[in-house]
């Protein structure tokens, strides 16, 4: 079975054709449980998310702030494994039909085996991977296997990235470019900042790939602001916080569905 990079491409193109940004939701696998995580993905899609990133929980995250670290810790203490991540992708894709990517640090893939990981992700119906700590110059093996299995390779660019570096990164990537709105870790913030708009402009000058902005977006007004200059709005910590703050799983699912609905309205008010 081939991966779903074309589904990702057509989904992002459809949002652009509708003169809006795509809403991309992030949720960790195994949080609050494996089954609960799958239901959470279904809930954000029901609320209006166009694309979902499933996080592979990691004990030493470099991009994730305290909210996602807390969720990862819950998932890891619950015994989540890569097989559970693949199950989350499979069941979420089968239930929703939207593109599902895995966001992961490199070490788990390296230990698991690149060929094995890409083959299993494609077989599960995955659309690709976001790899925040894989240097482009060390990514040839990954990209070879991702291309073979029709999986997107999404790299992260930051405000500190120089223009020549941006060109190198975007030339190697596929699916979309993940533009980190600021220097720092994931988390909700009062303001997304002007750095993000500048980064999107500089990134677009190097590529025709959609440029999607993450880090800091937590409400409809911020989503509308970012949607005014980006092709996609990525939201993670706000969804995770909604789950963490809920008194029980049912309330958490209702909260993330409601938040997805508000954010989906936001990206349409660009």
PDB file of C-alpha atoms in Angstrom, residues 4-268:
ATOM      1  CA  UNK A   4      -0.976   9.268   1.041  1.00  0.00           C
ATOM      2  CA  UNK A   5       1.236  12.179  -0.011  1.00  0.00           C
ATOM      3  CA  UNK A   6      -1.126  12.890  -2.909  1.00  0.00           C
ATOM      4  CA  UNK A   7      -4.050  13.128  -0.498  1.00  0.00           C
ATOM      5  CA  UNK A   8      -2.048  15.665   1.505  1.00  0.00           C
ATOM      6  CA  UNK A   9      -1.223  17.626  -1.638  1.00  0.00           C
ATOM      7  CA  UNK A  10      -4.823  17.699  -2.864  1.00  0.00           C
ATOM      8  CA  UNK A  11      -6.165  18.614   0.588  1.00  0.00           C
ATOM      9  CA  UNK A  12      -3.870  21.621   0.869  1.00  0.00           C
ATOM     10  CA  UNK A  13      -4.594  22.605  -2.736  1.00  0.00           C
ATOM     11  CA  UNK A  14      -8.350  22.419  -2.078  1.00  0.00           C
ATOM     12  CA  UNK A  15      -8.037  24.769   0.893  1.00  0.00           C
ATOM     13  CA  UNK A  16      -6.072  27.223  -1.257  1.00  0.00           C
ATOM     14  CA  UNK A  17      -8.677  26.974  -4.018  1.00  0.00           C
ATOM     15  CA  UNK A  18     -11.328  27.841  -1.429  1.00  0.00           C
ATOM     16  CA  UNK A  19      -9.298  30.961  -0.543  1.00  0.00           C
ATOM     17  CA  UNK A  20      -8.526  29.841   2.976  1.00  0.00           C
ATOM     18  CA  UNK A  21      -5.751  28.284   4.985  1.00  0.00           C
ATOM     19  CA  UNK A  22      -5.846  24.634   6.036  1.00  0.00           C
ATOM     20  CA  UNK A  23      -6.287  23.762   9.693  1.00  0.00           C
ATOM     21  CA  UNK A  24      -3.668  21.239  10.831  1.00  0.00           C
ATOM     22  CA  UNK A  25      -4.165  19.700  14.274  1.00  0.00           C
ATOM     23  CA  UNK A  26      -1.495  17.978  16.367  1.00  0.00           C
ATOM     24  CA  UNK A  27      -2.249  15.308  18.977  1.00  0.00           C
ATOM     25  CA  UNK A  28       0.142  12.803  20.595  1.00  0.00           C
ATOM     26  CA  UNK A  29      -0.510   9.085  20.122  1.00  0.00           C
ATOM     27  CA  UNK A  30      -1.314   7.246  23.332  1.00  0.00           C
ATOM     28  CA  UNK A  31      -2.754  10.283  25.099  1.00  0.00           C
ATOM     29  CA  UNK A  32      -4.707   9.947  27.279  1.00  0.00           C
ATOM     30  CA  UNK A  33      -4.692   6.299  26.154  1.00  0.00           C
ATOM     31  CA  UNK A  34      -4.177   4.721  22.738  1.00  0.00           C
ATOM     32  CA  UNK A  35      -7.929   4.383  22.219  1.00  0.00           C
ATOM     33  CA  UNK A  36      -8.516   7.857  23.633  1.00  0.00           C
ATOM     34  CA  UNK A  37      -5.916   9.328  21.298  1.00  0.00           C
ATOM     35  CA  UNK A  38      -7.634   7.792  18.279  1.00  0.00           C
ATOM     36  CA  UNK A  39     -10.962   9.238  19.422  1.00  0.00           C
ATOM     37  CA  UNK A  40      -9.303  12.643  19.866  1.00  0.00           C
ATOM     38  CA  UNK A  41      -8.143  12.605  16.235  1.00  0.00           C
ATOM     39  CA  UNK A  42     -11.672  11.773  15.128  1.00  0.00           C
ATOM     40  CA  UNK A  43     -12.979  14.637  17.275  1.00  0.00           C
ATOM     41  CA  UNK A  44     -10.693  17.322  15.798  1.00  0.00           C
ATOM     42  CA  UNK A  45     -11.570  16.193  12.271  1.00  0.00           C
ATOM     43  CA  UNK A  46     -15.271  16.271  13.128  1.00  0.00           C
ATOM     44  CA  UNK A  47     -14.687  19.827  14.358  1.00  0.00           C
ATOM     45  CA  UNK A  48     -13.081  20.906  11.101  1.00  0.00           C
ATOM     46  CA  UNK A  49      -9.392  19.964  10.988  1.00  0.00           C
ATOM     47  CA  UNK A  50      -8.184  19.301   7.438  1.00  0.00           C
ATOM     48  CA  UNK A  51      -4.967  17.473   8.310  1.00  0.00           C
ATOM     49  CA  UNK A  52      -3.767  15.768  11.503  1.00  0.00           C
ATOM     50  CA  UNK A  53      -0.271  15.325  12.884  1.00  0.00           C
ATOM     51  CA  UNK A  54       0.038  12.364  15.244  1.00  0.00           C
ATOM     52  CA  UNK A  55       2.911  12.847  17.647  1.00  0.00           C
ATOM     53  CA  UNK A  56       5.229   9.960  18.453  1.00  0.00           C
ATOM     54  CA  UNK A  57       5.866  10.477  22.188  1.00  0.00           C
ATOM     55  CA  UNK A  58       9.524  10.940  23.027  1.00  0.00           C
ATOM     56  CA  UNK A  59      11.345  11.127  26.343  1.00  0.00           C
ATOM     57  CA  UNK A  60      13.681  13.930  25.230  1.00  0.00           C
ATOM     58  CA  UNK A  61      11.738  16.363  23.030  1.00  0.00           C
ATOM     59  CA  UNK A  62      13.600  19.429  21.793  1.00  0.00           C
ATOM     60  CA  UNK A  63      10.714  21.335  20.174  1.00  0.00           C
ATOM     61  CA  UNK A  64       7.885  20.571  22.587  1.00  0.00           C
ATOM     62  CA  UNK A  65       6.928  22.778  25.503  1.00  0.00           C
ATOM     63  CA  UNK A  66       5.557  21.712  28.913  1.00  0.00           C
ATOM     64  CA  UNK A  67       1.982  20.983  27.795  1.00  0.00           C
ATOM     65  CA  UNK A  68       2.950  18.461  25.121  1.00  0.00           C
ATOM     66  CA  UNK A  69       5.738  17.105  27.335  1.00  0.00           C
ATOM     67  CA  UNK A  70       3.109  16.348  29.992  1.00  0.00           C
ATOM     68  CA  UNK A  71       0.957  14.488  27.467  1.00  0.00           C
ATOM     69  CA  UNK A  72       3.985  12.592  26.138  1.00  0.00           C
ATOM     70  CA  UNK A  73       4.894  11.556  29.665  1.00  0.00           C
ATOM     71  CA  UNK A  74       1.371  10.222  30.230  1.00  0.00           C
ATOM     72  CA  UNK A  75       1.569   8.270  26.963  1.00  0.00           C
ATOM     73  CA  UNK A  76       5.022   6.862  27.707  1.00  0.00           C
ATOM     74  CA  UNK A  77       4.050   5.818  31.234  1.00  0.00           C
ATOM     75  CA  UNK A  78       1.042   4.150  29.648  1.00  0.00           C
ATOM     76  CA  UNK A  79       3.441   2.025  27.599  1.00  0.00           C
ATOM     77  CA  UNK A  80       2.867   3.516  24.134  1.00  0.00           C
ATOM     78  CA  UNK A  81       5.003   1.978  21.390  1.00  0.00           C
ATOM     79  CA  UNK A  82       5.579   2.668  17.699  1.00  0.00           C
ATOM     80  CA  UNK A  83       3.061  -0.074  16.916  1.00  0.00           C
ATOM     81  CA  UNK A  84       0.466   2.007  18.781  1.00  0.00           C
ATOM     82  CA  UNK A  85       1.403   5.064  16.733  1.00  0.00           C
ATOM     83  CA  UNK A  86       0.878   3.069  13.533  1.00  0.00           C
ATOM     84  CA  UNK A  87      -2.446   1.796  14.853  1.00  0.00           C
ATOM     85  CA  UNK A  88      -3.471   5.387  15.631  1.00  0.00           C
ATOM     86  CA  UNK A  89      -2.621   6.467  12.083  1.00  0.00           C
ATOM     87  CA  UNK A  90      -4.442   3.505  10.547  1.00  0.00           C
ATOM     88  CA  UNK A  91      -7.640   3.792  12.550  1.00  0.00           C
ATOM     89  CA  UNK A  92      -7.717   7.587  12.334  1.00  0.00           C
ATOM     90  CA  UNK A  93      -7.248   7.529   8.565  1.00  0.00           C
ATOM     91  CA  UNK A  94      -9.836   4.783   8.057  1.00  0.00           C
ATOM     92  CA  UNK A  95     -12.359   6.680  10.200  1.00  0.00           C
ATOM     93  CA  UNK A  96     -11.802  10.166   8.776  1.00  0.00           C
ATOM     94  CA  UNK A  97     -10.195   9.927   5.329  1.00  0.00           C
ATOM     95  CA  UNK A  98      -8.035  12.996   6.002  1.00  0.00           C
ATOM     96  CA  UNK A  99      -4.237  13.065   5.622  1.00  0.00           C
ATOM     97  CA  UNK A 100      -2.504  11.809   8.770  1.00  0.00           C
ATOM     98  CA  UNK A 101       1.176  12.564   9.321  1.00  0.00           C
ATOM     99  CA  UNK A 102       3.495  11.460  12.100  1.00  0.00           C
ATOM    100  CA  UNK A 103       5.561  14.082  13.878  1.00  0.00           C
ATOM    101  CA  UNK A 104       8.622  12.469  15.384  1.00  0.00           C
ATOM    102  CA  UNK A 105      12.189  13.040  16.400  1.00  0.00           C
ATOM    103  CA  UNK A 106      14.769  11.074  14.493  1.00  0.00           C
ATOM    104  CA  UNK A 107      16.077   8.733  17.184  1.00  0.00           C
ATOM    105  CA  UNK A 108      12.982   6.461  17.360  1.00  0.00           C
ATOM    106  CA  UNK A 109      12.993   6.012  13.564  1.00  0.00           C
ATOM    107  CA  UNK A 110      16.729   5.349  13.516  1.00  0.00           C
ATOM    108  CA  UNK A 111      16.375   2.666  16.173  1.00  0.00           C
ATOM    109  CA  UNK A 112      13.283   1.140  14.561  1.00  0.00           C
ATOM    110  CA  UNK A 113      14.763   1.097  11.059  1.00  0.00           C
ATOM    111  CA  UNK A 114      13.991   3.536   8.272  1.00  0.00           C
ATOM    112  CA  UNK A 115      12.724   0.951   5.784  1.00  0.00           C
ATOM    113  CA  UNK A 116      10.535  -0.723   8.392  1.00  0.00           C
ATOM    114  CA  UNK A 117       9.118   2.579   9.637  1.00  0.00           C
ATOM    115  CA  UNK A 118       8.307   3.985   6.200  1.00  0.00           C
ATOM    116  CA  UNK A 119       6.805   0.712   4.975  1.00  0.00           C
ATOM    117  CA  UNK A 120       4.571   0.400   8.043  1.00  0.00           C
ATOM    118  CA  UNK A 121       3.514   4.055   7.921  1.00  0.00           C
ATOM    119  CA  UNK A 122       2.541   3.755   4.262  1.00  0.00           C
ATOM    120  CA  UNK A 123       0.675   0.513   4.928  1.00  0.00           C
ATOM    121  CA  UNK A 124      -1.233   2.247   7.731  1.00  0.00           C
ATOM    122  CA  UNK A 125      -2.391   4.963   5.328  1.00  0.00           C
ATOM    123  CA  UNK A 126      -0.036   7.659   6.585  1.00  0.00           C
ATOM    124  CA  UNK A 127       0.713  10.714   4.458  1.00  0.00           C
ATOM    125  CA  UNK A 128       4.241  11.373   5.687  1.00  0.00           C
ATOM    126  CA  UNK A 129       6.411  12.604   8.535  1.00  0.00           C
ATOM    127  CA  UNK A 130       7.413  15.887  10.112  1.00  0.00           C
ATOM    128  CA  UNK A 131      11.011  15.573  11.273  1.00  0.00           C
ATOM    129  CA  UNK A 132      12.023  18.598  13.375  1.00  0.00           C
ATOM    130  CA  UNK A 133      15.518  17.442  14.317  1.00  0.00           C
ATOM    131  CA  UNK A 134      16.680  15.635  11.158  1.00  0.00           C
ATOM    132  CA  UNK A 135      19.278  17.800   9.368  1.00  0.00           C
ATOM    133  CA  UNK A 136      18.623  18.020   5.639  1.00  0.00           C
ATOM    134  CA  UNK A 137      22.214  17.046   4.853  1.00  0.00           C
ATOM    135  CA  UNK A 138      21.701  13.789   6.762  1.00  0.00           C
ATOM    136  CA  UNK A 139      18.263  12.990   5.342  1.00  0.00           C
ATOM    137  CA  UNK A 140      19.102  11.148   2.098  1.00  0.00           C
ATOM    138  CA  UNK A 141      18.331   7.675   3.459  1.00  0.00           C
ATOM    139  CA  UNK A 142      15.017   8.794   4.920  1.00  0.00           C
ATOM    140  CA  UNK A 143      13.988  10.614   1.739  1.00  0.00           C
ATOM    141  CA  UNK A 144      14.875   7.622  -0.433  1.00  0.00           C
ATOM    142  CA  UNK A 145      12.527   5.361   1.519  1.00  0.00           C
ATOM    143  CA  UNK A 146       9.848   8.032   1.975  1.00  0.00           C
ATOM    144  CA  UNK A 147       9.775   8.635  -1.781  1.00  0.00           C
ATOM    145  CA  UNK A 148       9.584   4.911  -2.440  1.00  0.00           C
ATOM    146  CA  UNK A 149       6.513   4.652  -0.216  1.00  0.00           C
ATOM    147  CA  UNK A 150       4.822   7.915  -1.356  1.00  0.00           C
ATOM    148  CA  UNK A 151       5.303   9.675   1.980  1.00  0.00           C
ATOM    149  CA  UNK A 152       5.866  13.390   2.468  1.00  0.00           C
ATOM    150  CA  UNK A 153       9.005  14.644   4.171  1.00  0.00           C
ATOM    151  CA  UNK A 154       8.186  17.846   6.060  1.00  0.00           C
ATOM    152  CA  UNK A 155      11.099  19.851   7.401  1.00  0.00           C
ATOM    153  CA  UNK A 156      10.932  22.677   9.944  1.00  0.00           C
ATOM    154  CA  UNK A 157      12.275  26.175   9.235  1.00  0.00           C
ATOM    155  CA  UNK A 158      12.759  28.877  11.855  1.00  0.00           C
ATOM    156  CA  UNK A 159      13.062  32.664  11.944  1.00  0.00           C
ATOM    157  CA  UNK A 160      16.814  32.212  12.386  1.00  0.00           C
ATOM    158  CA  UNK A 161      17.107  30.296   9.080  1.00  0.00           C
ATOM    159  CA  UNK A 162      19.048  32.300   6.510  1.00  0.00           C
ATOM    160  CA  UNK A 163      17.698  32.516   2.959  1.00  0.00           C
ATOM    161  CA  UNK A 164      20.294  30.138   1.504  1.00  0.00           C
ATOM    162  CA  UNK A 165      19.496  27.621   4.225  1.00  0.00           C
ATOM    163  CA  UNK A 166      15.777  27.970   3.542  1.00  0.00           C
ATOM    164  CA  UNK A 167      16.388  27.139  -0.121  1.00  0.00           C
ATOM    165  CA  UNK A 168      18.352  24.009   0.818  1.00  0.00           C
ATOM    166  CA  UNK A 169      15.633  22.827   3.217  1.00  0.00           C
ATOM    167  CA  UNK A 170      12.681  23.485   0.933  1.00  0.00           C
ATOM    168  CA  UNK A 171      14.378  21.829  -2.051  1.00  0.00           C
ATOM    169  CA  UNK A 172      14.631  18.599  -0.041  1.00  0.00           C
ATOM    170  CA  UNK A 173      11.144  18.650   1.461  1.00  0.00           C
ATOM    171  CA  UNK A 174       7.727  17.616   0.182  1.00  0.00           C
ATOM    172  CA  UNK A 175       4.099  17.991   1.243  1.00  0.00           C
ATOM    173  CA  UNK A 176       4.535  21.352   2.943  1.00  0.00           C
ATOM    174  CA  UNK A 177       7.055  23.381   4.892  1.00  0.00           C
ATOM    175  CA  UNK A 178       6.560  23.712   8.667  1.00  0.00           C
ATOM    176  CA  UNK A 179       7.427  27.298   9.596  1.00  0.00           C
ATOM    177  CA  UNK A 180       8.068  27.745  13.318  1.00  0.00           C
ATOM    178  CA  UNK A 181       6.553  31.130  14.160  1.00  0.00           C
ATOM    179  CA  UNK A 182       9.208  31.985  16.728  1.00  0.00           C
ATOM    180  CA  UNK A 183      12.379  30.798  18.350  1.00  0.00           C
ATOM    181  CA  UNK A 184      11.361  28.524  21.210  1.00  0.00           C
ATOM    182  CA  UNK A 185       9.239  25.506  22.032  1.00  0.00           C
ATOM    183  CA  UNK A 186       5.587  24.689  21.432  1.00  0.00           C
ATOM    184  CA  UNK A 187       2.966  26.315  23.613  1.00  0.00           C
ATOM    185  CA  UNK A 188       0.060  28.748  23.544  1.00  0.00           C
ATOM    186  CA  UNK A 189       1.005  32.425  23.458  1.00  0.00           C
ATOM    187  CA  UNK A 190      -0.745  35.782  23.586  1.00  0.00           C
ATOM    188  CA  UNK A 191       0.735  36.780  20.229  1.00  0.00           C
ATOM    189  CA  UNK A 192       2.090  34.831  17.272  1.00  0.00           C
ATOM    190  CA  UNK A 193       4.453  37.633  16.264  1.00  0.00           C
ATOM    191  CA  UNK A 194       5.595  39.404  13.136  1.00  0.00           C
ATOM    192  CA  UNK A 195       8.540  37.022  12.717  1.00  0.00           C
ATOM    193  CA  UNK A 196       6.164  34.416  11.334  1.00  0.00           C
ATOM    194  CA  UNK A 197       4.946  36.549   8.437  1.00  0.00           C
ATOM    195  CA  UNK A 198       8.507  37.461   7.478  1.00  0.00           C
ATOM    196  CA  UNK A 199       9.550  33.805   7.614  1.00  0.00           C
ATOM    197  CA  UNK A 200       6.628  32.739   5.414  1.00  0.00           C
ATOM    198  CA  UNK A 201       7.532  35.364   2.832  1.00  0.00           C
ATOM    199  CA  UNK A 202      11.184  34.371   2.776  1.00  0.00           C
ATOM    200  CA  UNK A 203      10.285  30.679   2.582  1.00  0.00           C
ATOM    201  CA  UNK A 204       7.820  31.201  -0.271  1.00  0.00           C
ATOM    202  CA  UNK A 205      10.577  32.893  -2.253  1.00  0.00           C
ATOM    203  CA  UNK A 206      12.387  29.533  -2.343  1.00  0.00           C
ATOM    204  CA  UNK A 207       9.577  27.036  -3.051  1.00  0.00           C
ATOM    205  CA  UNK A 208       6.122  26.332  -4.433  1.00  0.00           C
ATOM    206  CA  UNK A 209       5.334  24.071  -1.467  1.00  0.00           C
ATOM    207  CA  UNK A 210       2.603  25.273   0.901  1.00  0.00           C
ATOM    208  CA  UNK A 211       4.026  27.011   3.967  1.00  0.00           C
ATOM    209  CA  UNK A 212       2.207  26.195   7.208  1.00  0.00           C
ATOM    210  CA  UNK A 213       2.819  28.012  10.497  1.00  0.00           C
ATOM    211  CA  UNK A 214       2.949  26.426  13.921  1.00  0.00           C
ATOM    212  CA  UNK A 215       3.940  27.322  17.510  1.00  0.00           C
ATOM    213  CA  UNK A 216       1.769  29.687  19.470  1.00  0.00           C
ATOM    214  CA  UNK A 217      -1.641  29.566  17.781  1.00  0.00           C
ATOM    215  CA  UNK A 218      -4.376  28.804  20.290  1.00  0.00           C
ATOM    216  CA  UNK A 219      -7.583  30.638  19.349  1.00  0.00           C
ATOM    217  CA  UNK A 220      -9.713  31.669  16.390  1.00  0.00           C
ATOM    218  CA  UNK A 221      -8.361  35.236  16.247  1.00  0.00           C
ATOM    219  CA  UNK A 222      -4.762  34.020  16.069  1.00  0.00           C
ATOM    220  CA  UNK A 223      -5.743  31.397  13.495  1.00  0.00           C
ATOM    221  CA  UNK A 224      -7.338  34.121  11.349  1.00  0.00           C
ATOM    222  CA  UNK A 225      -4.232  36.292  11.692  1.00  0.00           C
ATOM    223  CA  UNK A 226      -1.887  33.511  10.589  1.00  0.00           C
ATOM    224  CA  UNK A 227      -4.272  32.376   7.857  1.00  0.00           C
ATOM    225  CA  UNK A 228      -3.889  35.841   6.358  1.00  0.00           C
ATOM    226  CA  UNK A 229      -0.345  35.060   5.281  1.00  0.00           C
ATOM    227  CA  UNK A 230       0.174  31.277   5.550  1.00  0.00           C
ATOM    228  CA  UNK A 231      -1.174  28.272   3.658  1.00  0.00           C
ATOM    229  CA  UNK A 232      -1.876  26.315   6.811  1.00  0.00           C
ATOM    230  CA  UNK A 233      -2.296  26.946  10.539  1.00  0.00           C
ATOM    231  CA  UNK A 234      -0.850  24.292  12.855  1.00  0.00           C
ATOM    232  CA  UNK A 235      -2.296  23.962  16.368  1.00  0.00           C
ATOM    233  CA  UNK A 236      -1.086  21.481  18.960  1.00  0.00           C
ATOM    234  CA  UNK A 237      -0.650  22.678  22.538  1.00  0.00           C
ATOM    235  CA  UNK A 238      -4.126  24.237  22.674  1.00  0.00           C
ATOM    236  CA  UNK A 239      -5.721  20.890  21.809  1.00  0.00           C
ATOM    237  CA  UNK A 240      -3.558  19.008  24.288  1.00  0.00           C
ATOM    238  CA  UNK A 241      -4.283  21.550  27.023  1.00  0.00           C
ATOM    239  CA  UNK A 242      -8.003  21.189  26.383  1.00  0.00           C
ATOM    240  CA  UNK A 243      -7.658  17.441  26.948  1.00  0.00           C
ATOM    241  CA  UNK A 244      -5.483  17.885  30.037  1.00  0.00           C
ATOM    242  CA  UNK A 245      -7.858  20.419  31.603  1.00  0.00           C
ATOM    243  CA  UNK A 246     -11.004  18.334  31.036  1.00  0.00           C
ATOM    244  CA  UNK A 247     -12.483  16.458  34.013  1.00  0.00           C
ATOM    245  CA  UNK A 248     -12.832  13.245  32.007  1.00  0.00           C
ATOM    246  CA  UNK A 249     -12.173  11.832  28.549  1.00  0.00           C
ATOM    247  CA  UNK A 250     -15.655  12.537  27.191  1.00  0.00           C
ATOM    248  CA  UNK A 251     -15.376  16.169  28.206  1.00  0.00           C
ATOM    249  CA  UNK A 252     -11.907  16.323  26.670  1.00  0.00           C
ATOM    250  CA  UNK A 253     -13.187  15.023  23.343  1.00  0.00           C
ATOM    251  CA  UNK A 254     -16.015  17.543  23.360  1.00  0.00           C
ATOM    252  CA  UNK A 255     -13.528  20.317  24.156  1.00  0.00           C
ATOM    253  CA  UNK A 256     -11.148  19.509  21.299  1.00  0.00           C
ATOM    254  CA  UNK A 257     -14.017  19.155  18.834  1.00  0.00           C
ATOM    255  CA  UNK A 258     -15.348  22.557  19.902  1.00  0.00           C
ATOM    256  CA  UNK A 259     -11.896  24.163  19.695  1.00  0.00           C
ATOM    257  CA  UNK A 260     -11.365  22.684  16.228  1.00  0.00           C
ATOM    258  CA  UNK A 261     -14.656  24.229  15.164  1.00  0.00           C
ATOM    259  CA  UNK A 262     -13.608  27.666  16.418  1.00  0.00           C
ATOM    260  CA  UNK A 263     -10.206  27.410  14.730  1.00  0.00           C
ATOM    261  CA  UNK A 264     -11.792  26.180  11.493  1.00  0.00           C
ATOM    262  CA  UNK A 265     -13.951  29.315  11.496  1.00  0.00           C
ATOM    263  CA  UNK A 266     -10.830  31.356  12.164  1.00  0.00           C
ATOM    264  CA  UNK A 267      -8.902  30.073   9.157  1.00  0.00           C
ATOM    265  CA  UNK A 268     -11.870  30.982   6.978  1.00  0.00           C
TER     266      UNK A 268
END
